[in-house]
Coordinates of C-alpha atoms and ligand atoms in Angstrom, one line a residue:
M1 CA -4.0 -16.8 36.2
K2 CA -6.6 -18.3 38.4
R3 CA -10.1 -17.0 38.1
I4 CA -11.0 -14.8 35.7
A5 CA -14.6 -12.7 34.8
V6 CA -16.3 -13.2 31.4
L7 CA -19.2 -10.4 30.4
T8 CA -21.4 -9.6 27.8
S9 CA -22.5 -5.8 26.7
G10 CA -24.8 -3.9 24.5
G11 CA -26.9 -5.5 21.7
D12 CA -27.7 -8.8 22.4
S13 CA -26.7 -11.6 19.6
P14 CA -26.9 -15.3 19.0
G15 CA -24.0 -17.1 20.4
M16 CA -22.8 -14.7 23.1
N17 CA -23.8 -17.8 25.1
A18 CA -22.1 -20.2 23.0
A19 CA -19.4 -18.4 23.2
V20 CA -19.6 -17.9 27.3
R21 CA -19.8 -21.9 27.0
A22 CA -16.3 -22.3 25.1
I23 CA -15.1 -19.2 27.6
A24 CA -16.0 -21.6 30.5
K25 CA -14.8 -24.7 28.9
L26 CA -11.6 -24.5 27.8
A27 CA -10.7 -22.3 31.6
A28 CA -11.9 -25.0 33.6
S29 CA -9.9 -27.4 31.2
K30 CA -7.4 -25.4 32.4
G31 CA -7.9 -24.8 36.3
V32 CA -9.3 -21.7 35.9
Q33 CA -12.5 -20.4 37.7
V34 CA -15.2 -18.0 36.1
M35 CA -16.8 -16.0 37.1
G36 CA -20.1 -14.9 35.3
V37 CA -20.9 -10.5 34.9
L38 CA -24.3 -9.9 34.9
E39 CA -25.6 -6.8 33.1
G40 CA -22.9 -6.4 31.7
Y41 CA -20.3 -3.6 32.9
E42 CA -23.6 -2.7 35.4
G43 CA -22.8 -5.7 36.6
L44 CA -18.8 -5.4 36.8
M45 CA -19.6 -1.6 38.8
D46 CA -21.9 -2.8 41.5
G47 CA -20.1 -6.6 42.0
N48 CA -23.0 -8.8 40.1
L49 CA -21.6 -12.4 39.9
R50 CA -22.4 -15.9 39.3
E51 CA -20.3 -19.1 39.0
L52 CA -20.1 -20.4 35.6
T53 CA -17.6 -22.3 36.6
K54 CA -17.2 -24.5 40.1
T55 CA -14.7 -26.6 41.7
L56 CA -15.5 -30.3 42.3
S57 CA -13.8 -31.9 45.4
D58 CA -11.1 -33.3 43.6
G59 CA -9.4 -29.2 42.9
T60 CA -10.5 -30.5 39.2
V61 CA -12.9 -27.7 38.2
S62 CA -16.1 -27.8 35.9
V63 CA -18.6 -26.1 34.1
D64 CA -21.6 -25.4 35.8
V65 CA -24.9 -27.3 34.0
E66 CA -26.6 -24.2 33.2
V67 CA -23.4 -22.4 31.5
D68 CA -23.7 -26.1 29.5
A69 CA -27.1 -25.8 27.9
A70 CA -27.4 -22.3 26.9
G71 CA -24.8 -22.0 25.0
N72 CA -27.1 -23.6 22.1
Q73 CA -29.7 -21.3 22.9
G74 CA -30.3 -16.8 21.8
G75 CA -29.9 -13.8 23.8
T76 CA -27.2 -14.3 27.1
M77 CA -27.6 -15.9 30.0
I78 CA -25.6 -13.7 32.0
G79 CA -27.5 -10.4 30.9
S80 CA -26.3 -7.2 29.2
A81 CA -26.6 -3.4 29.1
R82 CA -25.6 -0.6 28.0
S83 CA -24.3 1.5 31.0
L84 CA -23.8 4.7 30.9
R85 CA -22.1 4.5 34.1
F86 CA -19.0 2.7 32.8
R87 CA -18.2 5.8 30.2
E88 CA -17.8 7.7 33.6
A89 CA -13.9 7.1 35.3
E90 CA -15.2 6.8 38.6
G91 CA -17.1 4.0 37.2
R92 CA -14.5 2.4 35.7
A93 CA -13.0 2.8 39.0
Q94 CA -15.4 0.9 40.8
A95 CA -15.1 -2.2 38.9
S96 CA -11.4 -1.9 39.2
L97 CA -12.4 -2.1 42.3
Q98 CA -14.4 -5.2 42.9
M99 CA -12.0 -7.2 40.2
A100 CA -9.6 -6.8 43.0
K101 CA -13.1 -7.7 45.5
H102 CA -13.5 -10.5 43.8
G103 CA -10.3 -12.1 43.2
L104 CA -10.9 -11.3 39.0
E105 CA -7.6 -11.5 37.6
G106 CA -8.4 -10.7 33.7
L107 CA -11.5 -9.8 31.6
I108 CA -13.3 -11.2 28.5
V109 CA -15.5 -8.4 26.7
I110 CA -18.4 -10.0 24.6
G111 CA -20.0 -7.2 22.4
G112 CA -20.1 -4.5 20.2
N113 CA -18.2 -0.7 19.3
G114 CA -19.1 0.4 22.1
S115 CA -18.6 -2.1 24.8
L116 CA -14.9 -3.3 23.5
T117 CA -14.3 1.3 23.5
G118 CA -15.0 0.2 26.8
A119 CA -13.2 -2.6 27.5
H120 CA -9.9 -0.5 25.6
I121 CA -10.1 2.5 27.7
F122 CA -11.0 0.0 31.8
T123 CA -7.1 -1.9 31.0
R124 CA -5.7 1.1 30.1
E125 CA -7.3 3.0 33.7
S126 CA -6.7 -0.3 35.5
G127 CA -3.8 -1.8 34.3
L128 CA -6.3 -5.2 34.4
P129 CA -5.6 -8.0 31.6
V130 CA -8.7 -7.5 29.0
V131 CA -9.6 -9.3 26.0
G132 CA -12.5 -8.7 23.4
V133 CA -15.0 -11.3 21.4
P134 CA -17.0 -9.3 18.9
G135 CA -20.4 -9.5 19.4
S136 CA -23.1 -7.7 17.3
I137 CA -25.5 -8.2 14.1
D138 CA -24.9 -5.5 12.9
N139 CA -21.3 -6.3 11.7
D140 CA -19.6 -2.9 12.2
I141 CA -16.8 -3.8 13.5
G142 CA -12.9 -3.8 12.3
C143 CA -10.2 -6.4 11.9
T144 CA -13.4 -9.6 11.7
A145 CA -14.9 -10.3 9.2
L146 CA -18.2 -11.6 11.0
A147 CA -18.6 -11.1 14.3
L148 CA -21.4 -13.2 16.6
G149 CA -24.9 -12.9 16.1
V150 CA -24.5 -11.8 12.2
D151 CA -25.4 -15.6 10.4
T152 CA -28.2 -15.6 12.9
A153 CA -29.0 -12.7 12.0
L154 CA -29.3 -13.1 8.6
N155 CA -30.9 -16.8 8.3
T156 CA -34.0 -14.5 10.4
I157 CA -34.3 -11.8 7.5
V158 CA -34.2 -14.6 5.4
Q159 CA -36.3 -16.4 6.2
A160 CA -39.0 -13.3 6.5
C161 CA -38.3 -12.4 2.5
D162 CA -39.5 -15.4 2.0
H163 CA -43.1 -15.6 4.0
I164 CA -43.9 -11.8 2.7
A165 CA -42.4 -12.5 -0.9
D166 CA -45.4 -15.8 -0.5
T167 CA -48.1 -13.0 0.4
A168 CA -46.1 -10.5 -1.8
R169 CA -46.9 -12.7 -4.5
A170 CA -50.0 -13.6 -3.9
H171 CA -51.5 -9.8 -4.2
R172 CA -48.9 -8.8 -6.4
R173 CA -47.8 -6.0 -4.2
A174 CA -44.5 -4.4 -2.8
F175 CA -42.5 -4.2 0.1
V176 CA -40.3 -2.4 2.0
V177 CA -38.6 -4.8 4.6
E178 CA -36.8 -2.7 7.1
V179 CA -33.7 -4.4 8.5
M180 CA -31.6 -3.7 11.6
G181 CA -28.0 -1.6 11.6
R182 CA -27.9 1.6 12.8
D183 CA -25.2 2.6 11.7
C184 CA -23.6 -0.3 9.1
G185 CA -25.8 -1.3 5.9
Y186 CA -24.0 -4.7 6.0
L187 CA -27.3 -7.0 7.1
A188 CA -29.3 -5.4 4.3
M189 CA -27.1 -5.7 1.8
A190 CA -26.2 -9.8 2.2
S191 CA -29.4 -10.8 3.1
A192 CA -30.4 -8.3 -0.2
I193 CA -27.9 -10.5 -3.1
A194 CA -29.7 -14.0 -0.9
V195 CA -33.3 -13.5 -0.9
A196 CA -32.9 -11.1 -4.4
A197 CA -34.2 -8.4 -3.5
D198 CA -34.7 -5.6 -6.2
A199 CA -33.2 -2.5 -4.5
V200 CA -31.1 -2.1 -1.6
L201 CA -31.2 1.2 0.9
I202 CA -28.2 1.7 3.2
R203 CA -26.9 4.7 5.1
E204 CA -23.8 4.1 3.5
Q205 CA -25.4 5.0 -0.3
G206 CA -26.1 9.0 1.6
K207 CA -29.8 9.1 -0.4
S208 CA -32.0 12.3 0.3
E209 CA -36.0 11.4 1.1
E210 CA -36.2 12.4 -2.5
Q211 CA -34.4 10.2 -4.0
L212 CA -35.0 8.2 -2.3
V213 CA -38.7 8.0 -3.5
T214 CA -38.3 8.5 -6.4
D215 CA -35.3 5.6 -6.7
L216 CA -38.4 3.2 -5.4
S217 CA -40.8 4.5 -7.1
N218 CA -38.4 3.7 -10.9
V219 CA -37.7 0.5 -8.9
I220 CA -42.1 -1.1 -8.3
R221 CA -42.7 0.4 -11.6
N222 CA -39.8 -1.2 -13.6
G223 CA -41.0 -4.4 -11.4
Y224 CA -44.3 -4.2 -12.5
A225 CA -43.2 -3.4 -15.9
R226 CA -41.5 -6.9 -16.1
G227 CA -44.7 -8.9 -14.5
K228 CA -43.3 -9.5 -11.4
R229 CA -45.9 -10.5 -8.1
R230 CA -43.3 -9.5 -6.4
I231 CA -40.7 -6.1 -5.6
L232 CA -39.1 -6.1 -2.3
T233 CA -37.0 -3.6 -1.5
I234 CA -34.5 -3.7 2.2
K235 CA -34.1 -1.1 3.6
A236 CA -31.5 -0.6 7.1
E237 CA -32.9 1.0 9.8
G238 CA -29.8 3.4 9.2
V239 CA -31.9 4.6 6.7
Q240 CA -33.3 8.1 8.4
V241 CA -36.8 8.3 6.9
P242 CA -38.9 5.8 8.6
C243 CA -40.9 3.0 6.1
T244 CA -43.7 4.3 6.7
R245 CA -43.5 7.7 5.2
L246 CA -41.1 6.2 2.5
V247 CA -44.4 3.9 1.6
R248 CA -46.5 7.0 1.7
L249 CA -44.6 8.9 -0.4
T250 CA -43.8 6.8 -2.8
E251 CA -47.8 5.3 -3.3
E252 CA -48.4 9.3 -3.1
A253 CA -45.5 10.0 -5.9
M254 CA -46.8 6.8 -7.9
R255 CA -50.5 8.0 -7.6
A256 CA -51.2 9.5 -11.4
D257 CA -49.3 6.8 -12.8
M258 CA -49.9 4.3 -10.5
P259 CA -52.9 5.1 -8.7
N260 CA -54.0 1.0 -7.2
V261 CA -49.8 0.8 -6.4
E262 CA -50.4 -1.0 -3.5
I263 CA -46.8 -1.1 -1.2
R264 CA -46.2 -2.2 2.3
A265 CA -43.9 -1.7 5.3
T266 CA -43.2 -4.1 7.3
V267 CA -40.4 -3.7 10.0
L268 CA -38.2 -6.9 11.4
G269 CA -36.6 -4.9 14.8
H270 CA -35.6 -7.0 17.2
V271 CA -36.9 -9.9 15.8
V272 CA -33.7 -10.2 14.0
R273 CA -31.7 -10.3 17.0
G274 CA -33.3 -13.4 18.8
G275 CA -33.5 -16.9 18.2
N276 CA -30.7 -19.9 18.0
P277 CA -27.6 -19.1 17.2
S278 CA -27.3 -20.7 13.5
Y279 CA -24.5 -23.5 12.8
Q280 CA -22.3 -21.1 11.9
D281 CA -22.4 -18.4 14.7
R282 CA -21.9 -21.5 17.3
A283 CA -19.1 -23.1 15.6
I284 CA -17.5 -18.7 15.0
A285 CA -18.4 -18.2 18.7
G286 CA -16.6 -21.6 20.3
R287 CA -13.5 -21.2 18.8
L288 CA -13.1 -17.4 19.3
G289 CA -14.1 -17.7 23.0
F290 CA -11.1 -20.9 23.0
A291 CA -8.9 -17.9 21.9
A292 CA -9.9 -15.1 24.5
V293 CA -9.6 -17.2 27.2
A294 CA -6.1 -18.6 25.7
S295 CA -4.9 -15.7 24.6
L296 CA -5.5 -14.4 28.1
L297 CA -4.2 -16.8 30.1
R298 CA -0.9 -16.1 27.9
G299 CA -0.9 -12.9 28.9
S300 CA -2.4 -10.8 26.2
S301 CA -4.4 -7.6 27.0
D302 CA -6.4 -5.2 24.9
T303 CA -6.7 -7.1 22.5
M304 CA -10.0 -9.1 20.2
V305 CA -9.9 -12.0 19.1
G306 CA -10.9 -11.8 15.3
W307 CA -13.0 -14.0 12.6
L308 CA -11.1 -13.5 9.3
P309 CA -10.2 -16.7 6.6
P310 CA -6.9 -17.7 7.4
V311 CA -4.5 -14.4 5.9
S312 CA -1.4 -13.0 6.8
G313 CA -1.5 -9.5 8.5
G314 CA -2.1 -10.9 12.5
T315 CA -0.1 -12.9 15.1
P316 CA -1.7 -16.3 14.7
T317 CA -3.3 -18.0 17.7
E318 CA -3.4 -22.2 17.2
D319 CA -6.5 -21.3 14.9
S320 CA -6.0 -20.6 11.7
S321 CA -8.8 -18.8 11.5
V322 CA -8.5 -16.3 15.0
Q323 CA -5.8 -13.8 14.7
L324 CA -6.1 -11.5 17.6
F325 CA -5.6 -7.7 17.0
G326 CA -4.9 -4.8 19.2
L327 CA -8.0 -3.4 20.9
E328 CA -6.9 -0.1 19.3
Q329 CA -6.5 -0.3 15.9
V330 CA -9.9 -2.2 15.8
L331 CA -11.2 0.9 17.6
V332 CA -9.2 2.5 14.6
E333 CA -10.9 0.0 11.4
T334 CA -14.4 0.1 13.1
A335 CA -14.6 3.7 13.2
A336 CA -13.3 3.7 9.5
V337 CA -16.3 0.8 9.1
I338 CA -19.3 3.7 10.2
D339 CA -18.0 6.7 8.9
G340 CA -17.8 5.0 5.4
T341 CA -13.8 5.5 4.7
S342 CA -12.5 2.3 5.7
P343 CA -11.8 0.0 2.4
V344 CA -13.9 -3.2 3.9
T345 CA -16.9 -0.5 3.7
Q346 CA -16.0 0.2 -0.3
R347 CA -16.0 -2.6 -1.7
R348 CA -19.3 -3.9 0.2
L349 CA -20.6 0.0 -1.7
A350 CA -19.3 -0.9 -4.8
L351 CA -20.3 -4.6 -4.9
M352 CA -23.8 -2.6 -4.1
Q353 CA -23.5 -0.4 -6.7
K354 CA -22.3 -2.9 -9.8
A355 CA -25.3 -5.3 -8.0
S356 CA -28.2 -3.0 -8.4
G357 CA -28.9 -2.9 -11.8
V358 CA -28.8 -6.9 -12.0
L359 CA -30.8 -7.2 -8.2
A360 CA -33.8 -5.5 -10.4
L361 CA -33.9 -7.9 -13.7
Ligands
LIG401 O1 -26.6 -4.1 18.6 C1 -27.2 -3.2 17.8 C2 -28.3 -3.0 17.6 O2 -29.1 -4.5 17.3 C3 -29.0 -1.9 16.4 O3 -28.8 -2.7 15.2 C4 -29.8 -1.0 16.7 O4 -30.4 0.1 15.9 C5 -30.0 -1.3 18.2 O5 -28.8 -2.4 18.5 C6 -31.0 -1.4 19.1 O6 -30.0 -0.8 20.6 P1 -31.9 -1.2 21.1 O7 -32.0 -3.0 21.3 O8 -31.1 -1.0 22.9 O9 -32.7 -0.8 21.3

């Protein structure tokens, strides 16, 4: 291969730029040019590209200086989109034509569930080689212990909760903090342990509105009975009851026995998705990006590079923490993570169940 493309798709995540940089660097070292596709699959269908490498007069390939610098920044320098057009066969056929027109012999897709689903269908239909890199703060992708952005998002949540704890303790208040995670409560669970929250509310627990209100009221009552000055509950976005409604209903439910209870709601939202990538996200991005190019050049396709502690099961790459999985398997496991049937989700829930009695102490 002499010319490949990379795109970032779906919700951006810190570390995407670092992965793009690693991809450009490794490809350049092999004399392969890299084109960045702008705005995800939208740009692929429209042939909207920019050079991420340049060929010098001596024939060697070098990385664009902006690509090098952006590697340390959040967001994605090549833009992202959630494309509806690419879900249609016509859009994908258009993308395939653009790849041929621009001499692109392979594609690397950095993104989450929807983006990797698109990659799987595209490579099957077009016959063009595609390798995926998991990127989503939600950590809901199968066959990888971490996706790009998860660590940075957790660090942001932890910092925000520390700030909230200061003001909560000053006023002896209870807080409900909502974090992103539409289908998967990983960010809520992992951050709750790290900040020693009093409780976690996630979609996977399947609680009704009434149960949520009862549980939250009890957590707050018990916390105050223990003399706490800060009572913190982390709620995942996937829990359908909006934060402000939950707070209002809980205050109402507690009016009889604690008429002066003060509960505040903070929705962290997109704050959690931005910011410069942490050390861990940069390191993982570098190693996954490296492995993605190496795999593509070796002829791999319809696959994703996953970040895992060195265990057996996948096809080993030159990096003991990176393994290659078929996209079909990745997508099946992702669906199971989201619908709760995956052993990964079951383990997380069982752990959370055990932790719930301890967290409130
Ligand atoms: O990328 C995943 C995610 O951040 C989810 O946690 C969240 O529900 C969703 O994206 C928000 O998407 P958008 O930025 O398109 O509103």
